Coordinates of N, CA and C and ligand atoms in Angstrom, one line a residue:
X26 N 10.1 -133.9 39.5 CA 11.2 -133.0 39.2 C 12.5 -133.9 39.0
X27 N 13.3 -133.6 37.8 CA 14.6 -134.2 37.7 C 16.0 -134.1 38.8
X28 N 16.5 -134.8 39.2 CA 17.1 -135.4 40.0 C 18.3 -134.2 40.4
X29 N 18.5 -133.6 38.5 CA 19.0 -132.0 38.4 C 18.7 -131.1 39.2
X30 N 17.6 -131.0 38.9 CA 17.1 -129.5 39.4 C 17.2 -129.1 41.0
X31 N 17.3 -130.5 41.4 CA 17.7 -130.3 43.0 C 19.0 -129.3 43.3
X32 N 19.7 -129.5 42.1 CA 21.1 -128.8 42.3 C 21.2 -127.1 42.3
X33 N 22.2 -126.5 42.8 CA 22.2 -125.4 42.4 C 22.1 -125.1 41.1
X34 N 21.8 -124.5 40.1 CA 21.6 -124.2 38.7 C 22.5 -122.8 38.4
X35 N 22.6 -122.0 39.4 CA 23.8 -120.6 38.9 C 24.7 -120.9 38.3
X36 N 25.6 -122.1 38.2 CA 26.9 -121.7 37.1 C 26.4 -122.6 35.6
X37 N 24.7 -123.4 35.9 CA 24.4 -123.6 34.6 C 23.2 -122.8 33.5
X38 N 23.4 -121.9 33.7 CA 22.7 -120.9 33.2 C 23.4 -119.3 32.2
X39 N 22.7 -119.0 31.6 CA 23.0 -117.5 30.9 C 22.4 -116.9 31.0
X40 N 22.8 -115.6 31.4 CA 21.8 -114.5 31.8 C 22.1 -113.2 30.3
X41 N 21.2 -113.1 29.5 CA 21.9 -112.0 28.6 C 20.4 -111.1 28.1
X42 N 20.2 -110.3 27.9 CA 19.3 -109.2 27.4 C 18.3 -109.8 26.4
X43 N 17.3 -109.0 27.5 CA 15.8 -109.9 26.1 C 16.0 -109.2 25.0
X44 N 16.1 -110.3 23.5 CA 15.7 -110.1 22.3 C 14.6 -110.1 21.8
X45 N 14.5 -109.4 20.6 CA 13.2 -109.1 19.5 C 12.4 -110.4 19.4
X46 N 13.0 -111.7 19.2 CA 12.6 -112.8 19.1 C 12.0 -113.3 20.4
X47 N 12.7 -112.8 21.3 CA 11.8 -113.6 22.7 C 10.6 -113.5 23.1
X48 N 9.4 -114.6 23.4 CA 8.4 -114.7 23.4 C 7.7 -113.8 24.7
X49 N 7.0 -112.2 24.5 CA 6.8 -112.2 25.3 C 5.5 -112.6 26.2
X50 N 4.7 -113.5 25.4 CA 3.9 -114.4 26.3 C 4.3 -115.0 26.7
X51 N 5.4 -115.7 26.6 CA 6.5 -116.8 27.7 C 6.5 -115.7 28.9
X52 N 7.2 -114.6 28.4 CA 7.5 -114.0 30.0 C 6.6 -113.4 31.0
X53 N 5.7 -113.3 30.3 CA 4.5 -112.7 30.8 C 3.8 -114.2 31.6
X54 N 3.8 -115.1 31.3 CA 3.6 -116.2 32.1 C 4.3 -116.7 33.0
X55 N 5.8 -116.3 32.9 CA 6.6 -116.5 34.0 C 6.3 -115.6 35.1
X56 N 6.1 -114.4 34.8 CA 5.7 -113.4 35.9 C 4.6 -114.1 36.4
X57 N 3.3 -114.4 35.7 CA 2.3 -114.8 36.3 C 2.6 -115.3 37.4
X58 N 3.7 -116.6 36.9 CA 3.7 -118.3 37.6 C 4.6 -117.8 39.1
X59 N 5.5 -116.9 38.4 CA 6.3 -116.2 39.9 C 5.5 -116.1 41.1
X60 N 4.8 -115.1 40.5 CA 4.4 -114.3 41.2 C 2.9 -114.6 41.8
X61 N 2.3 -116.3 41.4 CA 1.3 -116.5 41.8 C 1.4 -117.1 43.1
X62 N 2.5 -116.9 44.3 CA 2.6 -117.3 45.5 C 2.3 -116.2 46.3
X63 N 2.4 -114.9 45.5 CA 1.8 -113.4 46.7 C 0.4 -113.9 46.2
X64 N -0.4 -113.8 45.2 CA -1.4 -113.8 44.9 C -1.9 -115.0 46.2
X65 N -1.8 -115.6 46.4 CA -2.5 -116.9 47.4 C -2.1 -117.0 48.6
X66 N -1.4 -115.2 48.6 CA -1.1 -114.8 50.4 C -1.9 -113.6 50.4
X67 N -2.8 -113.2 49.0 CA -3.8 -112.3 49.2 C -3.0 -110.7 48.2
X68 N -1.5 -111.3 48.1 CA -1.1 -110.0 47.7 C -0.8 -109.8 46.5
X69 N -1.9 -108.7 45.7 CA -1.9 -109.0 44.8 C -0.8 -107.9 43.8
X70 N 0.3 -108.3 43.5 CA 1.1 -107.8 42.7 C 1.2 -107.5 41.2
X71 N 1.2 -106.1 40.7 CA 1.1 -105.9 39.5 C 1.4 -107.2 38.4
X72 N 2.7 -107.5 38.4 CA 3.0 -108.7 37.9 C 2.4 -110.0 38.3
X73 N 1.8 -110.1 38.7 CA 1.2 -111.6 39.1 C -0.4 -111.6 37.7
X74 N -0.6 -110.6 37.6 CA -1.6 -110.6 36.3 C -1.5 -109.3 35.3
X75 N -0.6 -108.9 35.0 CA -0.5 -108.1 34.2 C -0.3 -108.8 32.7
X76 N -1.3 -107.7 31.8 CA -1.1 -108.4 30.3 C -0.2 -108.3 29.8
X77 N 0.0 -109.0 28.2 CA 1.0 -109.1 28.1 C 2.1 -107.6 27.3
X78 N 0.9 -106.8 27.1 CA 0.9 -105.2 26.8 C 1.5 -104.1 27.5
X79 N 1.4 -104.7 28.9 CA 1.8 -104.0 29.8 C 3.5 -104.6 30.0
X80 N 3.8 -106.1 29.6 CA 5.0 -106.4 30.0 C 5.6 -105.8 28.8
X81 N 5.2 -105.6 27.9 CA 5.7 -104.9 26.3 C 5.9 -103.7 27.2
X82 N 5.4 -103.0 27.3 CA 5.7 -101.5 27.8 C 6.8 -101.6 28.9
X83 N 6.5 -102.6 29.9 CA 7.8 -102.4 30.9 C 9.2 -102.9 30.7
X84 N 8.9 -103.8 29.4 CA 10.8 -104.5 29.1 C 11.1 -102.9 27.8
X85 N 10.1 -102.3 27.9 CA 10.8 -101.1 26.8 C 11.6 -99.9 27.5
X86 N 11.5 -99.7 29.0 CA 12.0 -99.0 29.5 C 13.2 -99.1 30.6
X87 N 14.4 -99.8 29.8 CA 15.5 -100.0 30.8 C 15.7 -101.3 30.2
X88 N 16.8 -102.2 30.6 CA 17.3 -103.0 30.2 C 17.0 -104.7 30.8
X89 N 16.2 -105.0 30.1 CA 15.3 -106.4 30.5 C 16.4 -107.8 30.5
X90 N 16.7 -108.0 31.4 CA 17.9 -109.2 31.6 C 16.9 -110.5 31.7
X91 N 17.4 -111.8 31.2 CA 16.6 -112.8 31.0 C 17.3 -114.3 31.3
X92 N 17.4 -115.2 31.7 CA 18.4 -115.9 32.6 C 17.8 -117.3 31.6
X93 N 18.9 -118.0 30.9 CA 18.4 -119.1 30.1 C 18.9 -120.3 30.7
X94 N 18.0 -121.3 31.1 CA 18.6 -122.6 31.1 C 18.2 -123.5 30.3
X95 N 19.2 -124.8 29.6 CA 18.9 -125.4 28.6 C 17.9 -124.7 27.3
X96 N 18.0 -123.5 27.1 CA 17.6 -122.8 26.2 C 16.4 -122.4 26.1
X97 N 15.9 -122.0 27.7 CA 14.2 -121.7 27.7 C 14.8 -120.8 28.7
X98 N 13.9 -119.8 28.6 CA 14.1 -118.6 29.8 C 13.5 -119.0 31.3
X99 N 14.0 -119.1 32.1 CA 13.7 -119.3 33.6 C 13.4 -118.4 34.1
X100 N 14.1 -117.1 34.4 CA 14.1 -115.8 35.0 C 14.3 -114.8 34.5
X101 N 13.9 -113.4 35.0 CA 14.5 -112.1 34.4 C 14.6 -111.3 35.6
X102 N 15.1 -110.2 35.5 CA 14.9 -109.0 36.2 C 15.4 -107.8 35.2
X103 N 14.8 -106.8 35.3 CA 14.7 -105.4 34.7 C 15.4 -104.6 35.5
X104 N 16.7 -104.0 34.8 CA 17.2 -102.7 35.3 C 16.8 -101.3 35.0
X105 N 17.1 -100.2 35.4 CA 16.9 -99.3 35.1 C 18.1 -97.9 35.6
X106 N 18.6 -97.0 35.1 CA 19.1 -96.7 35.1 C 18.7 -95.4 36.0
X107 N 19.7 -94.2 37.1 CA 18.4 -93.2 37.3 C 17.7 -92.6 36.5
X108 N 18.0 -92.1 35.5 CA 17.4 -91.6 34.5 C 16.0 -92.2 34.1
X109 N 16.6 -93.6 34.0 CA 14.9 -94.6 33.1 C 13.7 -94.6 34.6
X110 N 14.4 -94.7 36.2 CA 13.7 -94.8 37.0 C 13.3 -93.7 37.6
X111 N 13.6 -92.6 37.7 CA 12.8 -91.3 37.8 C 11.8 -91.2 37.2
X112 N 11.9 -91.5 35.2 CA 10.8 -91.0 34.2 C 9.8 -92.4 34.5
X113 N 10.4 -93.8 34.7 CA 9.0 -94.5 34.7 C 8.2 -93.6 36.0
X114 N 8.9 -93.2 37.1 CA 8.2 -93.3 38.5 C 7.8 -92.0 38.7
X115 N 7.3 -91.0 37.9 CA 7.5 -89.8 38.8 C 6.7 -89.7 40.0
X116 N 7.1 -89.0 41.2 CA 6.4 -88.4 42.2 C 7.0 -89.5 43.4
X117 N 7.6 -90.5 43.0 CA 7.6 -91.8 44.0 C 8.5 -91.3 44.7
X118 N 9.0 -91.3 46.0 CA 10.0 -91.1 46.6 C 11.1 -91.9 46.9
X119 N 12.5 -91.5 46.5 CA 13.3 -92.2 46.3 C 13.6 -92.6 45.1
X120 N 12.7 -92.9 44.1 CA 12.8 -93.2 43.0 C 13.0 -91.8 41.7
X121 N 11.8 -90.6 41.9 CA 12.0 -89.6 41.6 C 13.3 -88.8 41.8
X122 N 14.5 -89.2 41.7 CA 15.5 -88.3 42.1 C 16.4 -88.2 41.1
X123 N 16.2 -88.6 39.7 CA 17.5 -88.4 39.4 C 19.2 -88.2 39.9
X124 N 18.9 -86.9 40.3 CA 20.4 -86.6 40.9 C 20.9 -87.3 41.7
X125 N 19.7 -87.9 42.4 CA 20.5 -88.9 43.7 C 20.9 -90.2 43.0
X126 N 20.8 -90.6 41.9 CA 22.2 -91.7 41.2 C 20.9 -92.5 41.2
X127 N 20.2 -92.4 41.8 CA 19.3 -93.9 42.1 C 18.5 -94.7 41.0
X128 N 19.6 -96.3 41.1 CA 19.2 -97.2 39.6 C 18.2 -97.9 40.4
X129 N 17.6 -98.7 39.4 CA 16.4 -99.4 40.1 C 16.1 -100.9 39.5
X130 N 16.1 -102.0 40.2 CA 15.7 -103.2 39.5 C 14.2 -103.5 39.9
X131 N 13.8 -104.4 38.9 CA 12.0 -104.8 39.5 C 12.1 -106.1 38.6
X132 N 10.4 -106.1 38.1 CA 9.9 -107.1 37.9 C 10.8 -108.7 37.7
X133 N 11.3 -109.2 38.8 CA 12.5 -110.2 39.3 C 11.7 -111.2 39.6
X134 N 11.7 -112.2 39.0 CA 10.8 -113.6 39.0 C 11.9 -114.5 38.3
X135 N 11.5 -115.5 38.8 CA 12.4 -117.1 38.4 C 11.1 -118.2 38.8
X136 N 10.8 -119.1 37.2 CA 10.0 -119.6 37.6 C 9.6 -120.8 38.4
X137 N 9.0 -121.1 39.1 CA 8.6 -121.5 40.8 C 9.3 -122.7 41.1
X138 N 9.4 -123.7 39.6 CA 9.9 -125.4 39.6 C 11.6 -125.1 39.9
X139 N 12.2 -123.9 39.3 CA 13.8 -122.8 39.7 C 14.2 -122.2 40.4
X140 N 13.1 -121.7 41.8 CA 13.2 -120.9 42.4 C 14.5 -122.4 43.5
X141 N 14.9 -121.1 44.6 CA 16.0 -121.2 45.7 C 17.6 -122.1 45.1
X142 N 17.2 -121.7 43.6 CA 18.9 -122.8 43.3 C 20.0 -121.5 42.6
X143 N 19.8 -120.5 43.3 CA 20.9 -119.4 42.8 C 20.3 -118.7 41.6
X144 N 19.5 -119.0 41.1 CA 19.3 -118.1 40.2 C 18.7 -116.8 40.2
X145 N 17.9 -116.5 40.9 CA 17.6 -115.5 41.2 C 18.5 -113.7 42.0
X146 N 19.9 -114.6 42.6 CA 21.1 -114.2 43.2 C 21.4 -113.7 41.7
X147 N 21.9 -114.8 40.8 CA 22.9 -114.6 39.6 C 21.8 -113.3 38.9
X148 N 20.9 -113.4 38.9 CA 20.0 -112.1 38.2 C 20.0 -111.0 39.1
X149 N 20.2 -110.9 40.4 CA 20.2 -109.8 41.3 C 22.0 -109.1 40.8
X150 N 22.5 -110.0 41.1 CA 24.1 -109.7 41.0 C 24.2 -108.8 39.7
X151 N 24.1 -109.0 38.5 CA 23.8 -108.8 37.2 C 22.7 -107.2 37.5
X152 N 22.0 -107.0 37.9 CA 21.5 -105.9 38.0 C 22.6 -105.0 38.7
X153 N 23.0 -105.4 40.0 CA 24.2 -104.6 40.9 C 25.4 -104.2 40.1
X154 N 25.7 -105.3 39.0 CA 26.9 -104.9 38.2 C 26.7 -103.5 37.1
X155 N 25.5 -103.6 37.1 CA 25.0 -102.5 35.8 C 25.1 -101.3 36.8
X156 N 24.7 -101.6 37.9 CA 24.7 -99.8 38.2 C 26.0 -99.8 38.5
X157 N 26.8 -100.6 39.2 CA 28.2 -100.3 39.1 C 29.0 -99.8 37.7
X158 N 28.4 -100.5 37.1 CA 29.3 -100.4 35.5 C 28.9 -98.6 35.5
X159 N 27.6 -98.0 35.6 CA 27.3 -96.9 34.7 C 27.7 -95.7 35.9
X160 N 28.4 -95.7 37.3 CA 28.2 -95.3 38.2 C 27.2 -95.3 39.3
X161 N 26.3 -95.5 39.2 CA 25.1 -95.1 39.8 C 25.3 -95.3 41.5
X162 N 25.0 -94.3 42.5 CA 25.3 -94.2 43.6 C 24.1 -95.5 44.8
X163 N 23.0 -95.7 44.0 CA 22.2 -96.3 44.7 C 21.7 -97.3 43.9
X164 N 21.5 -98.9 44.3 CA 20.7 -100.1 43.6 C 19.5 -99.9 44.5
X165 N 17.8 -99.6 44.0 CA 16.6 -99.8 45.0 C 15.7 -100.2 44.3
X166 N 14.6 -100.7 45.1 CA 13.8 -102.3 44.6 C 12.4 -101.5 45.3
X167 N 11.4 -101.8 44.8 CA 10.7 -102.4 45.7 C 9.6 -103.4 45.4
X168 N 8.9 -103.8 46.7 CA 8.6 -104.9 47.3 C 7.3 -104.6 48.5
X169 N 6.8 -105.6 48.1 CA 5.5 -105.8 48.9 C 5.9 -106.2 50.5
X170 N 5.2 -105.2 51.2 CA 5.5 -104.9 52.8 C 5.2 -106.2 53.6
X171 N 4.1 -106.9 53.1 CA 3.4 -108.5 53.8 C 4.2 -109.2 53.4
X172 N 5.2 -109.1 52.1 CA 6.2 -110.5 52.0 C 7.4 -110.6 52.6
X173 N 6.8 -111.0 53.5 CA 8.2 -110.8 54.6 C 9.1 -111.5 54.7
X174 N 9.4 -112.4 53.9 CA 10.6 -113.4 53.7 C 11.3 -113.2 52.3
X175 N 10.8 -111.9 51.5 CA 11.5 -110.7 50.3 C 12.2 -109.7 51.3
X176 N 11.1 -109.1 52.1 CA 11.9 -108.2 52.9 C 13.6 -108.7 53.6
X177 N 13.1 -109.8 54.5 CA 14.2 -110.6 55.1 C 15.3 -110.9 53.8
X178 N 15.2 -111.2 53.0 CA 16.0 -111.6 51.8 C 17.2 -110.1 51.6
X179 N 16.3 -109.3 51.2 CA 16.8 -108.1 50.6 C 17.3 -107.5 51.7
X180 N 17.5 -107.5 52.9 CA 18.0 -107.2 54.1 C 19.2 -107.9 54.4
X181 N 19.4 -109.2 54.2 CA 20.3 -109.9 54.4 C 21.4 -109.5 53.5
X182 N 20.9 -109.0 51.9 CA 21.9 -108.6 50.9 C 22.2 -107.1 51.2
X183 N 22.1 -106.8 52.0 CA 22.3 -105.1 52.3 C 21.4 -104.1 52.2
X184 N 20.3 -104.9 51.5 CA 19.4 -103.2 51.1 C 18.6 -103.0 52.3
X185 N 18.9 -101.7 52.4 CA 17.7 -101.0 53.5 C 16.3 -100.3 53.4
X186 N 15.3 -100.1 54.2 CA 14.2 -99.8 54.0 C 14.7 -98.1 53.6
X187 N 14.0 -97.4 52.4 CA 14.0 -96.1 52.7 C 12.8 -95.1 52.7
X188 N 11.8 -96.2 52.1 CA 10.5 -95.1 52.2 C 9.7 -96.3 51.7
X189 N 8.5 -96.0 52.2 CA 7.1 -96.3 51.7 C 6.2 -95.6 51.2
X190 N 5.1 -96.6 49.9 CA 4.8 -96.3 48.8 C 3.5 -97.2 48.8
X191 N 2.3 -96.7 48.3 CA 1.7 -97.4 47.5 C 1.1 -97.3 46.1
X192 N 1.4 -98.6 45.8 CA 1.3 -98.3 44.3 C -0.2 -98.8 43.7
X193 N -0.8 -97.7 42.8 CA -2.1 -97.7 43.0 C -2.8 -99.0 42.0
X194 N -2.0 -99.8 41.3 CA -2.3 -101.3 41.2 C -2.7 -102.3 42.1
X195 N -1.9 -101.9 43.3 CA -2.0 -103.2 44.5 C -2.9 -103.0 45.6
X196 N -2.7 -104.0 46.7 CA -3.8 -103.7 47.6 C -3.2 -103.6 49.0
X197 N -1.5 -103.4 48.8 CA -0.4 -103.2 49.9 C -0.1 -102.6 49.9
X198 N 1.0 -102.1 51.3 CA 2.2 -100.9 50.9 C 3.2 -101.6 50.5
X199 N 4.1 -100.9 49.8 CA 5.4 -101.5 49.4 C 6.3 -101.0 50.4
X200 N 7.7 -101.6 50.5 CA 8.5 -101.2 50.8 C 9.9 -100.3 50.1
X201 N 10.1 -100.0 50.1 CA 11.5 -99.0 48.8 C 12.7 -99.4 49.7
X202 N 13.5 -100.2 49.2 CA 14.8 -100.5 49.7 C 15.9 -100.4 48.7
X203 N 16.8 -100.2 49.3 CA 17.9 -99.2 48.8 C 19.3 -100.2 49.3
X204 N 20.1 -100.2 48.4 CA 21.6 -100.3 49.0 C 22.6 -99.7 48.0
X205 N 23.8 -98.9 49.1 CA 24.6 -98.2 48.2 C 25.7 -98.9 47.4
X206 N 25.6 -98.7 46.0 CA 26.3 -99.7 45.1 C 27.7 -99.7 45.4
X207 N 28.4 -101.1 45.2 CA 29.6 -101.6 46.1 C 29.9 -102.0 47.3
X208 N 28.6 -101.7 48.1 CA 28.7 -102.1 49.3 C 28.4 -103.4 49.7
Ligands
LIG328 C1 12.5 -113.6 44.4 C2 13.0 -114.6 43.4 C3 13.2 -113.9 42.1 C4 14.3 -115.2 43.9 O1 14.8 -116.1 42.9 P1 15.4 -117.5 43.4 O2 16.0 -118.1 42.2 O3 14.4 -118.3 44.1 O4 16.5 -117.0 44.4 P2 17.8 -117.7 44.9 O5 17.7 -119.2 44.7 O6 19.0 -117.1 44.3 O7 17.7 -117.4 46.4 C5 17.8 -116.1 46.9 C6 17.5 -116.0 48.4 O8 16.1 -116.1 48.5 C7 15.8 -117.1 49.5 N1 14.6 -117.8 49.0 C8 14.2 -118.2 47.8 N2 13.0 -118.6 47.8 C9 12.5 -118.5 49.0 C10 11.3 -118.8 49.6 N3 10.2 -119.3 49.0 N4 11.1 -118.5 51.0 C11 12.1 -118.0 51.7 N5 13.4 -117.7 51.1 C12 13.5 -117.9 49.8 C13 17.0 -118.1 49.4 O9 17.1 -118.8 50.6 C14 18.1 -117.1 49.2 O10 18.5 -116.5 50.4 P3 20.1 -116.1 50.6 O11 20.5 -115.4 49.3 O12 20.1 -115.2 51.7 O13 20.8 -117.4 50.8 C15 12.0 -115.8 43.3 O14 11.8 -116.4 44.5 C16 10.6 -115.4 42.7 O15 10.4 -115.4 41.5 N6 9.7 -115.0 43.6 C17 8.3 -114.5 43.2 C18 8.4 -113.2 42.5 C19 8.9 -112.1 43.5 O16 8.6 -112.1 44.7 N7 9.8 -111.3 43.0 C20 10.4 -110.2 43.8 C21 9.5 -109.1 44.0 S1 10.3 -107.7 44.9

């Protein structure tokens, strides 16, 4: 690894909305690469093998944020607005509410050689600003119940547990964590 990358990387990066041109078999292997550390704690996460059909379908609903350094994508995370996360989720609890304001970020990966140098923060932050920008009363995630140093993470940033879920891809429960926007 370059002598760089030891460094924090958040003020050398761009975070701006996937385009038409962006490869989504690049991102679809970033998810892979992310997400092949639950995979080898047994937990098998949608995104850790999902095709690349399926990532076509999920950057179409809500607003797919994509984090560039030196002009290659490193990370993303997907917002959603209440509206976009009620219709992906119906029946989920918490998520199903429109009324209750509740925006929603997910598929949040930075890939592995990037991971712990801010970037993943600078793409969380960027999701928190969007529900602030559009109003939205609640920012909620969720997350696999066995990764317990995501849970710990997202706890540390304010969000709270609000309900459990499982989602019929995986072989866990999730957790649904919530924090109220601004806080
Ligand atoms: C979650 C993820 C997107 C965070 O991105 P990142 O660039 O590593 O995050 P940052 O460097 O900004 O660090 C964010 C926090 O996570 C912690 N962290 C990062 N990697 C960690 C690890 N492997 N183990 C424990 N803590 C870790 C950092 O210490 C930091 O904590 P703090 O904000 O309280 O100081 C990234 O680790 C990832 O892609 N993980 C695999 C996919 C995944 O789990 N996505 C989320 C599913 S809900």
């Amino acid at each position: 690894m370059s002598p760089l990358l030891h460094e924090r990387l958040a003020n050398k990066i761009r975070i701006r909305l996937l385009e038409p041109e962006d490869s989504l078999a690049h991102l679809t292997g970033l998810l892979h690469r992310a997400y092949k550390q639950h995979m080898e704690r047994g937990i098998q996460a949608l995104a850790a093998f999902q095709p690349e059909e399926v990532t076509r379908r999920r950057v179409s609903d809500g607003e797919c944020y994509v984090a560039l350094y030196m002009g290659r994508v490193v990370g993303t995370i997907m917002f959603k607005s209440p509206e976009q996360t009620a219709r992906a989720w119906p029946g989920v609890p918490w998520f199903d509410r429109p009324e209750g304001g509740v925006a929603s970020f997910s598929q949040f990966a930075v890939e592995p050689e990037y991971q712990g140098k801010g970037i993943g923060m600078e793409l969380l932050r960027r999701a928190e600003d969007r529900a602030a920008a559009i109003n939205a009363a609640e920012l909620a995630l969720s997350t696999p119940g066995p990764a317990e140093w995501l849970v710990a993470m997202y706890a540390r940033h304010g969000y709270r547990e609000v309900a459990r879920w499982h989602w019929r891809e995986t072989n866990y429960d999730s957790l649904i964590m919530s924090k109220p926007v601004g806080a």
